[in-house]
Every structure is written in C-alpha cells, then in structure tokens.
Amino acid sequence: VCNVASPWLAKAGTRQAAPRIRPGGSGGVEKKLPETINQAKGHFDRPAPLRLMFQDEARFGRISQTRYCWCPKPFRPLTQAMVTQEYTYAYAAVSPLDGILDTLILPSVNGACMQIFVDEVASRHPEENILMVVDGAGWHRSQDLQMPNNLRLLFLPAYAPELNPVEHLWDDLREKSFHNRVFDSITSLEKHLEQALAEFEQSPKRARGITGWPWIISALSN
C-alpha cells in the first residue's frame, strides 16, 4: 500500500512517509523471553518464586490536555488551559500476569531516584525474586545503582518502547485522570497523581487488562 499512489487513500487522510528505522529490530524478544526467564533464575542468591515486572517512568506537569467531552446540546464545553513548566515523575513497575502494580512519585529521573524505586519494589515483595524489565535509559545503567538481593534488571532492545506494556498504562492514566484538568500548584498535581496511582494499584484487573499481552503471559506460563 505504501508504494501505491491512491486518491482514495489521500481522501482518507493518509499520506506517504518514510518509515522510522529501528536498528536491530526487537531482537526477537517475544520468542526469547521464556529462555531469558529461565536463565535469570540462576542470577539470584536464593531460590524463590520469580516475579516478572515491566518498569517505566512518566513525566506529569502543569500543562493541561484538552480532549473531547460530553455536554448537553446545543452548548459547547468550556475548559481552562495552562502551560506551566513544572513537572513531577511517576515510576511504575507492573506484573502483567496478575496486574500487581507498584508506583512511586519522585522529583526527577536519575540514578538516585531509581535506587529509591528498586529498593521500594524489592521491599514490597520480600519473599520473591524480581526480574524487572527496563529500557536503556542512563539512570537504569548507572554504575552507582545497587541492586537489592531479590531484584535484577533485564534490558529491552534499543528503540523498542512498543515492547514495554507500561507505556499503555501511562496512556490510560492520562486519558482517564488528567484530561481537561488544571492544577493551581505542583502540590495539587502530585496529590491528584497520587490518588490516580493508588486507584490503579488497587485495581489489578484493570492493570492486567492493559499490560497482560498474550506473548508475555505465554512466556510466563511455559
């Protein structure tokens, strides 16, 4: 279809564009995951049940997102808009198999904050070994990062954010909890974010429905 000029496609709002090249592709992660999980079991100091978690961070700021919303006819909805350069960051790690979600709100994305997060996740699952899948961000590879005894990192291939189901968790959170909202301070934003994340943590079925991709569940079942 990309090589065929079609007036119909043009009318449908499509266009021809050069594909974005991802070096190396996904590396066959979907097929290699069961083997990787089995190999990871030998990297822990003790035998224990293994929990596979996917981790990511997202920035939330006082920049309002305007979206369509319901209103009575014939009125048009009114909403405020704000562009203020103040941000906070949400860290999340989710277990796609059961929807267990661990989150923290931290002031930055760096090695120090990542250390706080991995320590927190490890402490929430003391009886399990955790294999945490992360991207290649610099703070994930920091030489100063000290892994808890029951937690190890597994890195995704470069340029492959679509392999991380937490990306969809952020999309759902922004769509349902942050559109058409204006916050008068960074504190009020963080309070709202804290409540939204707490509701997510208390709804494992919702988290599993978003992140429980078939190839991940299949790998965990083998």
Coordinates of C-alpha atoms in Angstrom, one line a residue, residues 79-160:
T79 CA -12.3 24.3 29.9
Q80 CA -9.2 26.1 31.2
A81 CA -5.8 25.8 29.6
M82 CA -2.4 26.1 31.3
V83 CA 1.2 25.8 30.2
T84 CA 3.4 26.0 33.3
Q85 CA 6.9 24.4 33.2
E86 CA 6.6 22.5 36.5
Y87 CA 6.9 18.7 36.5
T88 CA 6.9 15.6 38.7
Y89 CA 7.6 12.0 37.7
A90 CA 5.8 8.8 38.3
Y91 CA 7.7 5.5 38.5
A92 CA 5.8 2.2 37.9
A93 CA 6.5 -1.5 37.8
V94 CA 3.8 -3.9 36.8
S95 CA 3.4 -7.7 36.8
P96 CA 1.4 -8.5 33.6
L97 CA 0.5 -11.9 34.9
D98 CA -1.6 -10.8 37.9
G99 CA -1.8 -7.0 37.5
I100 CA 0.1 -6.2 40.6
L101 CA 1.4 -2.6 40.3
D102 CA 4.0 -0.7 42.4
T103 CA 4.3 3.0 41.9
L104 CA 6.1 6.0 43.4
I105 CA 6.1 9.7 42.7
L106 CA 9.6 11.2 42.7
P107 CA 11.0 14.6 41.8
S108 CA 13.4 13.5 38.9
V109 CA 14.6 10.7 36.7
N110 CA 18.1 9.9 37.8
G111 CA 20.1 7.2 39.4
A112 CA 19.3 8.3 43.0
C113 CA 15.5 8.2 42.3
M114 CA 15.9 4.9 40.5
Q115 CA 17.7 3.5 43.6
I116 CA 14.8 4.6 45.8
F117 CA 12.3 2.9 43.4
V118 CA 14.0 -0.5 43.1
D119 CA 14.6 -0.6 46.9
E120 CA 10.9 0.1 47.4
V121 CA 9.7 -2.6 44.9
A122 CA 12.1 -5.2 46.4
S123 CA 10.8 -4.4 49.9
R124 CA 7.2 -4.9 48.7
H125 CA 7.9 -8.5 47.5
P126 CA 10.4 -9.8 50.1
E127 CA 9.5 -13.5 49.5
E128 CA 10.0 -13.3 45.7
N129 CA 12.8 -12.8 43.2
I130 CA 12.0 -10.0 40.8
L131 CA 13.2 -9.8 37.2
M132 CA 12.5 -6.1 36.2
V133 CA 12.4 -5.3 32.5
V134 CA 13.6 -1.8 31.8
D135 CA 14.7 0.3 28.8
G136 CA 18.2 1.6 28.2
A137 CA 17.9 5.0 30.0
G138 CA 21.1 6.2 31.5
W139 CA 19.8 6.1 35.1
H140 CA 18.9 2.4 34.6
R141 CA 22.5 1.7 33.7
S142 CA 24.1 3.8 36.4
Q143 CA 27.3 2.3 37.8
D144 CA 26.2 3.5 41.3
L145 CA 22.9 1.6 41.2
Q146 CA 23.0 -1.1 43.9
M147 CA 20.6 -3.9 43.2
P148 CA 18.7 -5.4 46.1
N149 CA 19.4 -9.1 46.7
N150 CA 16.0 -10.1 45.3
L151 CA 15.9 -7.9 42.2
R152 CA 17.7 -8.0 38.9
L153 CA 17.3 -5.9 35.7
L154 CA 16.6 -7.1 32.2
F155 CA 17.2 -4.5 29.4
L156 CA 14.9 -4.1 26.4
P157 CA 16.4 -3.7 22.9
A158 CA 17.2 -0.2 21.9
Y159 CA 14.5 1.9 20.2
A160 CA 11.7 -0.6 21.2

